Amino acid sequence: MIYAITIYGEPGVFEALPKERQDEVMTGHGALQEALKARGEFVSMKLMPPTSAVMVEPAKIEGAAPLITDGPFADTKENFLGFYAADFKNLDEALKYAKMISSPIARLEVRPVAWAGGAISSE
Amino acid sequence: MSDWLEATFAQQRPRAIAALTRVFRDIDTAEEAFADACLKALTVWSQDGAPRDPLAWLLTTARNAGLDQLRKSQRRAAILSRHTEAFQPMPAETPDPDEMRDDVLRLLFICCHPELDRRDQIAIALRIVVGLSVEEIASGFLVKPKTMEQRITRAKKKITSNPVAFETPNPAERGARLGEVSLMIYLMFNEGWSTSAGPAQMRLTLCEEAIRLSRLLVVLFPAMGEQAALLAFLLLQHARRRARMDADGKLVALDDQDRSLWDRANTSEATVLLQKAERIGHRGPYVIQAAIAAAHARAGSPTETDWAFIESHYAALYALQPTAVVRLNQIAAQAKLYGPHHALKAMEGLADDLATYRWYHAMRAGLLQDIGDHKAAIAAFETVLSLSPTTPERAAVAEKIDLSKKELGDM
């Protein structure tokens, strides 16, 4: 089963950490990537800050083009920051790997993937 | 634990202080209330974990703490009598984005008091909005903490005596505030990037805080192309920080920098932001400057640089900001396109305006070296040395003088 380990947190908090704490966080990510690399295919992504995003809103009128807006609008709550995805034996194994990147500035969600295509595929 | 929480407090501070300043109509009360809330958070969050919406938690707690303080303090009577309506129960959730946007903008604008020296505006914004300590700000400005303390106290007195309307600003007023605040952030970065004189070339704290504030403006005003471009411009400059000085502490000119040291994360984020800004359409001065910086970032080497693009963009910038310094930059691009003789001739018209601007003389000296007039080049470099360059600049100029002297000796 492919599981996604998604990371939620507040953009900018990592940057506000002292260097040694940033290194602590990055050490966890480095270890997870090494461990995943050793077991096969995986995908991981870190998104740029939300300020770099543009929104494609569904058209308000049928048949019209979707609306491009320069959002997202200021939201101080948790944001989607990035994710990992890999094939795991079961939930326990996925959780074991997720714990490697747990830190006080991020909330992790471990969720099974219903379908995946591309670099890693569920088919 | 506290490192992690401090990072969250730092991130929430501008919004929190801004909202609390509106609630209490008083910056000191807002700052004290926020400090109280953070103190409480250290205990409560360490036990129960951080809340899902830290800002809402901090605001509610700070508001209660602030009211407590007011009840106890001498200021209470005065402030309460002025603003009874402001103390209606505050909803537990975060203020809506429009209100928050105006709050933060107002707080930054209060720091841009017209009677304050630019540097004092920057210092007071770093103290109140960003929350840097007086020691940190003093080291950013290369002054003694005691001196900075006095300057900040004076500046604070001035800004609190200047009434800035707390009502929602109209679009024109909002635009004017945004322009003024953006300029202050731009100058904060410049202050960090090029010190006027002294041993250090860069003070990264100032650059980093300017980027954080600029990022905050983009979050609050996502549809403003100029603010996205300002952030892009700052990131593109900042990307070069590691290439800008060599191991001996000597300043390295753009053409001679090792471009592999440029921070790719910064340049790629800036590229995206500039694309966003250009999509919005309005071509203001920050969009133009970011486009110029991006043209440098795109080029793998000085010879691959699209100098025609850069020259035309400086021409466009000159139309908006007809200053001698902008014109000098345009001529620097012309030097690459049409050669040093053309540039030296074009520079003559700026000689009076830029007589004490050391970059004028440094550029002229370099061009004189290019055409082989080493005697004149040495004289121009010596003028640079007389205009109090920083230590890293002095080292770079000394090396160039030696080069010209060697050329003269060989003849």
Short mmCIF file of C-alpha atoms in Angstrom, two decimals:
data_model
loop_
_atom_site.label_atom_id
_atom_site.label_comp_id
_atom_site.label_asym_id
_atom_site.label_seq_id
_atom_site.Cartn_x
_atom_site.Cartn_y
_atom_site.Cartn_z
CA MET A 1 0.00 0.00 0.00
CA ILE A 2 1.28 3.45 -0.88
CA TYR A 3 1.07 5.90 1.99
CA ALA A 4 1.47 9.64 1.79
CA ILE A 5 3.19 11.39 4.70
CA THR A 6 1.98 14.97 4.38
CA ILE A 7 3.46 17.85 6.33
CA TYR A 8 1.45 20.75 7.69
CA GLY A 9 2.84 23.76 9.46
CA GLU A 10 3.14 27.45 9.41
CA PRO A 11 5.24 28.93 6.61
CA GLY A 12 8.14 30.96 7.96
CA VAL A 13 8.47 29.25 11.34
CA PHE A 14 11.29 26.99 10.17
CA GLU A 15 13.17 30.06 8.92
CA ALA A 16 12.71 31.74 12.30
CA LEU A 17 14.40 28.85 14.13
CA PRO A 18 18.00 29.11 15.30
CA LYS A 19 20.46 27.36 13.00
CA GLU A 20 21.02 24.32 15.22
CA ARG A 21 17.26 23.65 15.40
CA GLN A 22 16.98 23.94 11.62
CA ASP A 23 19.79 21.41 11.35
CA GLU A 24 17.91 19.11 13.70
CA VAL A 25 14.86 19.20 11.42
CA MET A 26 16.97 18.70 8.31
CA THR A 27 18.81 15.75 9.86
CA GLY A 28 15.46 13.99 10.25
CA HIS A 29 14.59 14.61 6.61
CA GLY A 30 18.02 13.49 5.47
CA ALA A 31 17.67 10.25 7.43
CA LEU A 32 14.18 9.58 6.07
CA GLN A 33 15.30 10.16 2.49
CA GLU A 34 18.29 7.85 2.91
CA ALA A 35 16.08 5.16 4.45
CA LEU A 36 13.44 5.45 1.70
CA LYS A 37 16.06 5.46 -1.04
CA ALA A 38 17.44 2.20 0.34
CA ARG A 39 14.06 0.47 0.01
CA GLY A 40 12.98 1.50 -3.49
CA GLU A 41 10.96 4.17 -5.26
CA PHE A 42 9.63 7.16 -3.38
CA VAL A 43 8.47 10.68 -4.07
CA SER A 44 9.13 13.71 -1.92
CA MET A 45 8.39 17.36 -2.41
CA LYS A 46 8.88 20.56 -0.49
CA LEU A 47 6.57 23.30 -1.71
CA MET A 48 7.63 26.92 -2.02
CA PRO A 49 5.96 29.37 0.37
CA PRO A 50 2.23 29.98 -0.29
CA THR A 51 3.12 33.51 -1.47
CA SER A 52 4.47 31.95 -4.67
CA ALA A 53 1.11 30.32 -5.47
CA VAL A 54 -1.57 31.34 -7.95
CA MET A 55 -5.12 30.03 -7.59
CA VAL A 56 -7.24 28.54 -10.36
CA GLU A 57 -10.84 28.95 -9.20
CA PRO A 58 -13.66 27.11 -10.96
CA ALA A 59 -15.62 29.26 -13.39
CA LYS A 60 -18.62 30.98 -11.86
CA ILE A 61 -20.66 30.64 -15.06
CA GLU A 62 -21.05 27.43 -17.01
CA GLY A 63 -18.78 27.31 -20.04
CA ALA A 64 -16.58 30.20 -18.87
CA ALA A 65 -12.83 29.83 -18.39
CA PRO A 66 -11.60 29.15 -14.86
CA LEU A 67 -10.69 32.21 -12.89
CA ILE A 68 -7.01 32.84 -12.11
CA THR A 69 -6.57 34.74 -8.86
CA ASP A 70 -3.46 35.94 -7.11
CA GLY A 71 -4.23 34.22 -3.86
CA PRO A 72 -4.07 32.47 -1.60
CA PHE A 73 -5.46 35.00 0.80
CA ALA A 74 -3.78 35.57 4.13
CA ASP A 75 -4.29 32.53 6.25
CA THR A 76 -2.33 32.24 9.43
CA LYS A 77 -3.30 28.68 10.15
CA GLU A 78 -1.49 25.55 9.13
CA ASN A 79 -0.46 25.19 5.53
CA PHE A 80 0.39 22.24 3.35
CA LEU A 81 4.19 22.40 3.15
CA GLY A 82 5.20 19.19 1.41
CA PHE A 83 4.94 15.42 1.37
CA TYR A 84 6.58 12.03 0.99
CA ALA A 85 4.99 9.00 -0.66
CA ALA A 86 6.27 5.43 -0.75
CA ASP A 87 5.09 1.86 -0.66
CA PHE A 88 4.89 0.55 2.91
CA LYS A 89 4.00 -2.91 4.23
CA ASN A 90 1.34 -1.53 6.51
CA LEU A 91 0.34 1.46 8.59
CA ASP A 92 2.79 0.60 11.37
CA GLU A 93 5.69 0.71 8.97
CA ALA A 94 4.50 4.00 7.46
CA LEU A 95 4.21 5.50 10.95
CA LYS A 96 7.68 4.29 11.85
CA TYR A 97 9.14 6.23 8.91
CA ALA A 98 6.94 9.27 9.51
CA LYS A 99 8.27 9.57 13.06
CA MET A 100 11.73 10.23 11.64
CA ILE A 101 10.65 13.72 10.55
CA SER A 102 8.45 14.61 13.49
CA SER A 103 9.31 18.00 15.02
CA PRO A 104 7.50 20.57 17.16
CA ILE A 105 6.91 22.86 14.16
CA ALA A 106 5.06 20.41 11.93
CA ARG A 107 2.01 18.19 12.09
CA LEU A 108 2.18 15.06 9.99
CA GLU A 109 -0.65 13.17 8.41
CA VAL A 110 -0.14 9.58 7.32
CA ARG A 111 -2.81 8.61 4.84
CA PRO A 112 -3.12 5.68 2.43
CA VAL A 113 -3.08 6.58 -1.25
CA ALA A 114 -6.13 5.44 -3.23
CA TRP A 115 -4.45 5.79 -6.58
CA ALA A 116 -1.03 6.95 -7.74
CA GLY A 117 0.40 7.40 -11.22
CA GLY A 118 3.72 8.67 -12.53
CA ALA A 119 7.05 8.00 -10.85
CA ILE A 120 5.41 5.67 -8.33
CA SER A 121 2.27 3.87 -9.37
CA SER A 122 -0.35 1.95 -7.46
CA GLU A 123 -1.17 -0.23 -10.46
CA MET B 1 11.16 23.49 23.85
CA SER B 2 11.39 27.26 24.01
CA ASP B 3 13.39 27.60 20.74
CA TRP B 4 10.50 26.07 18.83
CA LEU B 5 7.92 28.25 20.52
CA GLU B 6 10.02 31.38 20.13
CA ALA B 7 10.02 30.76 16.38
CA THR B 8 6.22 30.64 16.39
CA PHE B 9 6.00 33.79 18.52
CA ALA B 10 8.38 35.59 16.14
CA GLN B 11 6.24 34.53 13.20
CA GLN B 12 3.00 35.72 14.85
CA ARG B 13 4.38 38.91 16.32
CA PRO B 14 3.74 41.42 13.49
CA ARG B 15 0.10 40.39 13.13
CA ALA B 16 -0.46 40.12 16.86
CA ILE B 17 1.10 43.48 17.76
CA ALA B 18 -0.79 45.09 14.87
CA ALA B 19 -4.18 43.76 15.96
CA LEU B 20 -3.50 44.55 19.63
CA THR B 21 -2.42 48.09 18.77
CA ARG B 22 -5.81 48.61 17.15
CA VAL B 23 -7.58 47.14 20.18
CA PHE B 24 -5.69 49.19 22.76
CA ARG B 25 -4.82 52.20 20.58
CA ASP B 26 -1.47 52.07 22.30
CA ILE B 27 1.71 50.33 21.14
CA ASP B 28 3.30 49.92 24.59
CA THR B 29 0.21 48.19 25.94
CA ALA B 30 0.09 45.97 22.84
CA GLU B 31 3.74 44.96 23.28
CA GLU B 32 3.39 44.22 26.98
CA ALA B 33 0.20 42.25 26.42
CA PHE B 34 1.83 40.18 23.69
CA ALA B 35 4.86 39.49 25.90
CA ASP B 36 2.51 38.31 28.67
CA ALA B 37 0.66 36.02 26.28
CA CYS B 38 3.93 34.49 25.05
CA LEU B 39 5.02 33.89 28.61
CA LYS B 40 1.76 32.12 29.33
CA ALA B 41 2.06 30.13 26.09
CA LEU B 42 5.47 28.84 27.18
CA THR B 43 3.83 27.06 30.10
CA VAL B 44 0.49 26.10 28.60
CA TRP B 45 1.72 24.96 25.18
CA SER B 46 4.58 23.00 26.69
CA GLN B 47 2.03 21.02 28.70
CA ASP B 48 -0.91 20.79 26.28
CA GLY B 49 0.83 21.18 22.93
CA ALA B 50 0.52 24.17 20.61
CA PRO B 51 -3.00 25.13 19.52
CA ARG B 52 -4.07 24.69 15.90
CA ASP B 53 -4.43 28.43 15.52
CA PRO B 54 -1.61 29.96 17.59
CA LEU B 55 -2.47 33.52 16.53
CA ALA B 56 -6.05 33.28 17.79
CA TRP B 57 -4.81 31.84 21.10
CA LEU B 58 -2.16 34.53 21.52
CA LEU B 59 -4.59 37.33 20.62
CA THR B 60 -7.26 36.21 23.06
CA THR B 61 -4.74 35.72 25.85
CA ALA B 62 -2.94 38.97 25.11
CA ARG B 63 -6.16 40.94 25.03
CA ASN B 64 -7.11 39.66 28.48
CA ALA B 65 -3.60 40.30 29.78
CA GLY B 66 -3.69 43.81 28.33
CA LEU B 67 -7.00 44.59 29.99
CA ASP B 68 -5.60 43.37 33.29
CA GLN B 69 -2.58 45.63 32.92
CA LEU B 70 -4.77 48.59 32.06
CA ARG B 71 -6.91 48.08 35.11
CA LYS B 72 -3.80 48.25 37.24
CA SER B 73 -2.04 51.05 35.48
CA GLN B 74 -2.16 54.81 35.57
CA ARG B 75 -2.80 54.88 31.87
CA ARG B 76 -6.07 53.10 32.32
CA ALA B 77 -8.27 56.07 32.92
CA ALA B 78 -6.94 58.03 29.98
CA ILE B 79 -7.06 55.17 27.50
CA LEU B 80 -10.38 53.76 28.65
CA SER B 81 -12.07 57.13 28.50
CA ARG B 82 -10.87 57.69 24.94
CA HIS B 83 -11.92 54.32 23.56
CA THR B 84 -14.69 52.66 25.52
CA GLU B 85 -16.12 51.07 22.39
CA ALA B 86 -12.86 49.28 21.61
CA PHE B 87 -13.20 47.01 24.62
CA GLN B 88 -16.18 45.01 23.49
CA PRO B 89 -15.51 41.27 23.76
CA MET B 90 -13.16 40.23 20.99
CA PRO B 91 -14.16 37.13 19.03
CA ALA B 92 -11.88 34.21 19.78
CA GLU B 93 -11.08 33.63 16.11
CA THR B 94 -8.46 35.52 14.17
CA PRO B 95 -9.51 38.91 12.78
CA ASP B 96 -10.67 38.60 9.19
CA PRO B 97 -7.95 38.93 6.55
CA ASP B 98 -9.02 42.40 5.38
CA GLU B 99 -8.90 43.79 8.89
CA MET B 100 -5.59 42.06 9.63
CA ARG B 101 -4.11 43.45 6.45
CA ASP B 102 -4.98 47.00 7.41
CA ASP B 103 -3.78 46.44 10.98
CA VAL B 104 -0.31 45.28 9.92
CA LEU B 105 -0.04 47.99 7.30
CA ARG B 106 -1.05 50.62 9.84
CA LEU B 107 1.50 49.44 12.38
CA LEU B 108 4.31 49.52 9.80
CA PHE B 109 3.10 52.89 8.60
CA ILE B 110 3.15 54.27 12.15
CA CYS B 111 6.85 53.34 12.20
CA CYS B 112 7.39 55.39 9.01
CA HIS B 113 6.84 58.66 10.86
CA PRO B 114 7.80 61.44 8.43
CA GLU B 115 9.80 63.33 11.06
CA LEU B 116 11.99 60.33 11.79
CA ASP B 117 15.28 59.75 10.06
CA ARG B 118 15.00 56.72 7.71
CA ARG B 119 17.34 54.72 9.91
CA ASP B 120 15.25 55.43 12.98
CA GLN B 121 12.13 54.33 11.09
CA ILE B 122 13.88 51.08 10.28
CA ALA B 123 15.15 50.64 13.85
CA ILE B 124 11.75 51.23 15.39
CA ALA B 125 10.09 48.81 12.94
CA LEU B 126 12.68 46.17 13.86
CA ARG B 127 11.99 46.75 17.54
CA ILE B 128 8.18 46.92 17.51
CA VAL B 129 7.05 44.90 14.51
CA VAL B 130 9.80 42.29 14.23
CA GLY B 131 10.61 42.20 17.95
CA LEU B 132 14.40 42.25 17.70
CA SER B 133 16.18 43.18 20.91
CA VAL B 134 17.91 46.55 21.22
CA GLU B 135 21.27 44.68 21.23
CA GLU B 136 20.42 42.92 17.98
CA ILE B 137 19.36 46.17 16.32
CA ALA B 138 22.44 47.98 17.62
CA SER B 139 24.72 45.33 16.13
CA GLY B 140 22.73 45.58 12.89
CA PHE B 141 23.49 49.28 12.71
CA LEU B 142 27.02 48.98 14.14
CA VAL B 143 26.29 51.30 17.06
CA LYS B 144 26.52 50.79 20.81
CA PRO B 145 23.42 49.29 22.46
CA LYS B 146 23.20 52.35 24.71
CA THR B 147 23.06 54.68 21.69
CA MET B 148 20.44 52.52 20.00
CA GLU B 149 18.39 52.38 23.20
CA GLN B 150 18.25 56.19 23.27
CA ARG B 151 17.42 56.44 19.59
CA ILE B 152 14.60 53.92 19.91
CA THR B 153 13.18 55.61 22.99
CA ARG B 154 13.18 58.96 21.20
CA ALA B 155 11.66 57.48 18.07
CA LYS B 156 8.97 55.72 20.06
CA LYS B 157 7.97 58.93 21.76
CA LYS B 158 7.63 60.56 18.40
CA ILE B 159 5.51 57.85 16.80
CA THR B 160 3.15 57.52 19.75
CA SER B 161 2.51 61.26 19.71
CA ASN B 162 1.56 61.14 16.02
CA PRO B 163 -2.06 60.14 15.56
CA VAL B 164 -2.59 57.73 12.67
CA ALA B 165 -6.24 57.07 11.96
CA PHE B 166 -7.48 53.69 13.21
CA GLU B 167 -10.45 53.65 10.86
CA THR B 168 -10.28 51.43 7.78
CA PRO B 169 -8.28 53.44 5.23
CA ASN B 170 -9.78 54.27 1.85
CA PRO B 171 -8.08 52.69 -1.20
CA ALA B 172 -5.98 55.78 -1.96
CA GLU B 173 -4.77 56.03 1.63
CA ARG B 174 -4.07 52.30 1.71
CA GLY B 175 -2.07 52.60 -1.51
CA ALA B 176 -0.05 55.50 -0.11
CA ARG B 177 0.70 53.58 3.10
CA LEU B 178 1.72 50.51 1.13
CA GLY B 179 4.11 52.57 -0.98
CA GLU B 180 5.72 54.20 2.05
CA VAL B 181 6.05 50.91 3.95
CA SER B 182 7.47 49.10 0.91
CA LEU B 183 10.11 51.79 0.54
CA MET B 184 11.06 51.44 4.21
CA ILE B 185 11.48 47.67 3.76
CA TYR B 186 13.54 48.21 0.59
CA LEU B 187 15.80 50.62 2.48
CA MET B 188 16.06 48.21 5.43
CA PHE B 189 17.46 45.63 3.02
CA ASN B 190 19.84 48.14 1.46
CA GLU B 191 21.04 49.23 4.88
CA GLY B 192 21.97 45.61 5.55
CA TRP B 193 23.36 44.99 2.09
CA SER B 194 25.73 47.95 1.78
CA THR B 195 26.85 49.58 4.94
CA SER B 196 27.90 53.16 4.48
CA ALA B 197 31.35 52.55 5.92
CA GLY B 198 33.21 50.39 8.36
CA PRO B 199 34.54 46.87 8.68
CA ALA B 200 31.45 44.92 7.59
CA GLN B 201 30.03 44.83 4.09
CA MET B 202 26.76 43.13 4.93
CA ARG B 203 24.58 42.82 7.98
CA LEU B 204 22.51 39.79 7.16
CA THR B 205 20.04 40.27 10.02
CA LEU B 206 18.74 43.44 8.41
CA CYS B 207 18.52 41.74 5.01
CA GLU B 208 16.72 38.72 6.43
CA GLU B 209 14.23 40.77 8.44
CA ALA B 210 13.52 42.96 5.40
CA ILE B 211 12.77 39.79 3.42
CA ARG B 212 10.46 38.54 6.19
CA LEU B 213 8.53 41.82 6.25
CA SER B 214 8.39 41.91 2.48
CA ARG B 215 7.04 38.35 2.51
CA LEU B 216 4.41 39.43 5.02
CA LEU B 217 3.25 42.18 2.64
CA VAL B 218 2.90 39.61 -0.16
CA VAL B 219 0.83 37.37 2.12
CA LEU B 220 -1.41 40.28 3.08
CA PHE B 221 -1.65 41.83 -0.41
CA PRO B 222 -1.53 38.88 -2.80
CA ALA B 223 -2.89 40.85 -5.76
CA MET B 224 -0.25 43.60 -5.62
CA GLY B 225 2.39 43.02 -8.28
CA GLU B 226 4.80 45.61 -6.93
CA GLN B 227 4.98 43.92 -3.53
CA ALA B 228 5.58 40.49 -5.11
CA ALA B 229 8.29 42.12 -7.24
CA LEU B 230 9.87 43.78 -4.21
CA LEU B 231 10.18 40.39 -2.52
CA ALA B 232 11.57 38.92 -5.75
CA PHE B 233 14.12 41.73 -5.99
CA LEU B 234 15.27 41.29 -2.39
CA LEU B 235 15.56 37.51 -2.79
CA LEU B 236 17.60 37.91 -5.99
CA GLN B 237 20.06 40.24 -4.25
CA HIS B 238 20.18 38.09 -1.14
CA ALA B 239 20.89 35.00 -3.28
CA ARG B 240 24.34 36.45 -4.01
CA ARG B 241 25.36 36.91 -0.36
CA ARG B 242 27.83 34.02 -0.28
CA ALA B 243 29.48 34.99 -3.57
CA ARG B 244 29.83 38.65 -2.73
CA MET B 245 32.89 38.38 -0.51
CA ASP B 246 35.91 36.15 -0.92
CA ALA B 247 37.67 34.15 1.77
CA ASP B 248 39.92 37.13 2.57
CA GLY B 249 36.94 39.41 3.19
CA LYS B 250 37.37 41.26 -0.09
CA LEU B 251 34.31 42.49 -2.00
CA VAL B 252 33.80 40.57 -5.24
CA ALA B 253 32.22 42.45 -8.18
CA LEU B 254 29.16 40.90 -9.85
CA ASP B 255 31.16 39.98 -12.97
CA ASP B 256 33.74 38.10 -10.93
CA GLN B 257 31.39 36.22 -8.62
CA ASP B 258 31.29 32.43 -8.58
CA ARG B 259 27.71 32.01 -9.72
CA SER B 260 27.50 28.47 -8.39
CA LEU B 261 27.46 30.08 -4.94
CA TRP B 262 24.24 31.93 -5.70
CA ASP B 263 21.41 30.51 -3.62
CA ARG B 264 19.21 28.57 -6.04
CA ALA B 265 16.26 28.34 -3.63
CA ASN B 266 16.19 32.16 -3.48
CA THR B 267 16.53 32.70 -7.23
CA SER B 268 13.88 30.16 -8.18
CA GLU B 269 11.37 31.52 -5.69
CA ALA B 270 12.11 35.02 -6.96
CA THR B 271 11.60 33.92 -10.57
CA VAL B 272 8.13 32.61 -9.72
CA LEU B 273 7.24 35.77 -7.80
CA LEU B 274 8.35 37.94 -10.70
CA GLN B 275 6.22 35.88 -13.09
CA LYS B 276 3.28 36.44 -10.76
CA ALA B 277 3.99 40.16 -10.63
CA GLU B 278 4.27 40.42 -14.39
CA ARG B 279 1.01 38.52 -14.80
CA ILE B 280 -0.72 41.14 -12.68
CA GLY B 281 0.50 43.60 -15.27
CA HIS B 282 1.42 46.83 -13.55
CA ARG B 283 5.09 47.67 -14.31
CA GLY B 284 6.26 49.76 -11.41
CA PRO B 285 9.80 50.39 -10.22
CA TYR B 286 10.05 47.15 -8.21
CA VAL B 287 8.94 45.02 -11.15
CA ILE B 288 11.58 46.68 -13.31
CA GLN B 289 14.34 46.26 -10.73
CA ALA B 290 13.38 42.64 -10.11
CA ALA B 291 13.41 41.99 -13.87
CA ILE B 292 16.95 43.41 -14.05
CA ALA B 293 18.13 41.31 -11.10
CA ALA B 294 16.49 38.24 -12.67
CA ALA B 295 18.35 38.85 -15.94
CA HIS B 296 21.62 38.65 -13.99
CA ALA B 297 20.44 35.53 -12.17
CA ARG B 298 19.52 33.82 -15.46
CA ALA B 299 22.93 34.38 -17.01
CA GLY B 300 25.40 31.56 -16.44
CA SER B 301 28.30 34.00 -16.84
CA PRO B 302 28.81 37.76 -17.37
CA THR B 303 29.18 37.26 -21.13
CA GLU B 304 25.85 35.43 -21.34
CA THR B 305 24.07 38.37 -19.70
CA ASP B 306 21.39 40.05 -21.79
CA TRP B 307 22.80 43.57 -21.46
CA ALA B 308 20.37 45.02 -24.01
CA PHE B 309 17.47 43.84 -21.84
CA ILE B 310 19.12 45.34 -18.75
CA GLU B 311 19.92 48.63 -20.49
CA SER B 312 16.35 49.05 -21.73
CA HIS B 313 14.98 48.27 -18.27
CA TYR B 314 17.21 50.89 -16.66
CA ALA B 315 15.93 53.32 -19.30
CA ALA B 316 12.37 52.45 -18.24
CA LEU B 317 13.30 52.83 -14.57
CA TYR B 318 14.86 56.21 -15.32
CA ALA B 319 11.56 57.34 -16.82
CA LEU B 320 9.88 56.55 -13.47
CA GLN B 321 12.75 57.58 -11.19
CA PRO B 322 14.98 60.09 -12.98
CA THR B 323 17.92 60.01 -10.58
CA ALA B 324 21.63 60.17 -11.31
CA VAL B 325 22.20 56.75 -9.71
CA VAL B 326 19.67 55.06 -11.99
CA ARG B 327 21.28 56.78 -14.97
CA LEU B 328 24.71 55.57 -13.80
CA ASN B 329 23.40 51.99 -13.76
CA GLN B 330 22.02 52.45 -17.25
CA ILE B 331 25.44 53.68 -18.43
CA ALA B 332 27.08 50.64 -16.78
CA ALA B 333 24.90 48.43 -19.00
CA GLN B 334 25.77 50.63 -22.00
CA ALA B 335 29.45 50.06 -21.26
CA LYS B 336 28.88 46.36 -21.87
CA LEU B 337 26.99 47.07 -25.11
CA TYR B 338 28.93 49.97 -26.64
CA GLY B 339 32.28 49.82 -24.89
CA PRO B 340 34.15 51.86 -22.27
CA HIS B 341 34.76 54.98 -24.39
CA HIS B 342 31.05 55.50 -24.90
CA ALA B 343 30.36 54.97 -21.20
CA LEU B 344 33.10 57.33 -20.00
CA LYS B 345 31.70 60.07 -22.23
CA ALA B 346 28.13 59.43 -21.04
CA MET B 347 29.26 59.58 -17.41
CA GLU B 348 30.67 63.09 -17.74
CA GLY B 349 27.22 64.61 -17.32
CA LEU B 350 26.86 62.96 -13.90
CA ALA B 351 30.20 64.12 -12.50
CA ASP B 352 28.73 66.95 -10.42
CA ASP B 353 25.69 65.09 -9.13
CA LEU B 354 27.70 62.04 -8.11
CA ALA B 355 30.92 63.76 -7.01
CA THR B 356 30.75 62.14 -3.56
CA TYR B 357 29.18 58.84 -4.67
CA ARG B 358 32.02 56.32 -4.47
CA TRP B 359 30.44 53.84 -6.89
CA TYR B 360 30.62 56.53 -9.59
CA HIS B 361 34.37 56.81 -9.14
CA ALA B 362 34.82 53.04 -8.83
CA MET B 363 32.99 52.48 -12.11
CA ARG B 364 34.91 55.24 -13.84
CA ALA B 365 38.20 53.82 -12.58
CA GLY B 366 37.31 50.38 -13.92
CA LEU B 367 36.45 51.82 -17.35
CA LEU B 368 39.69 53.83 -17.42
CA GLN B 369 41.57 50.61 -16.70
CA ASP B 370 39.72 48.97 -19.60
CA ILE B 371 40.94 51.64 -22.04
CA GLY B 372 44.48 51.45 -20.62
CA ASP B 373 44.56 54.90 -18.98
CA HIS B 374 46.08 53.59 -15.79
CA LYS B 375 47.25 56.92 -14.49
CA ALA B 376 43.71 58.32 -14.51
CA ALA B 377 42.40 54.99 -13.18
CA ILE B 378 44.68 55.18 -10.14
CA ALA B 379 43.54 58.76 -9.46
CA ALA B 380 39.88 57.67 -9.64
CA PHE B 381 40.49 54.70 -7.34
CA GLU B 382 42.18 57.02 -4.88
CA THR B 383 39.06 59.18 -4.93
CA VAL B 384 37.09 56.05 -3.96
CA LEU B 385 39.43 55.51 -1.01
CA SER B 386 38.85 59.10 0.11
CA LEU B 387 35.07 58.56 0.25
CA SER B 388 35.14 56.18 3.28
CA PRO B 389 34.59 52.80 1.66
CA THR B 390 33.96 49.71 3.77
CA THR B 391 36.92 47.51 4.63
CA PRO B 392 35.97 44.81 2.05
CA GLU B 393 35.65 47.52 -0.63
CA ARG B 394 38.96 49.05 0.37
CA ALA B 395 40.65 45.65 -0.07
CA ALA B 396 39.17 45.25 -3.56
CA VAL B 397 40.21 48.78 -4.60
CA ALA B 398 43.76 48.36 -3.24
CA GLU B 399 44.15 45.27 -5.38
CA LYS B 400 43.00 47.14 -8.48
CA ILE B 401 45.38 50.04 -7.82
CA ASP B 402 48.23 47.54 -7.61
CA LEU B 403 47.16 46.11 -10.94
CA SER B 404 47.26 49.53 -12.61
CA LYS B 405 50.60 50.39 -10.98
CA LYS B 406 52.01 47.15 -12.31
CA GLU B 407 50.75 48.03 -15.81
CA LEU B 408 52.41 51.44 -15.55
CA GLY B 409 55.68 49.88 -14.33
CA ASP B 410 55.73 47.46 -17.24
CA MET B 411 55.45 50.20 -19.82
#
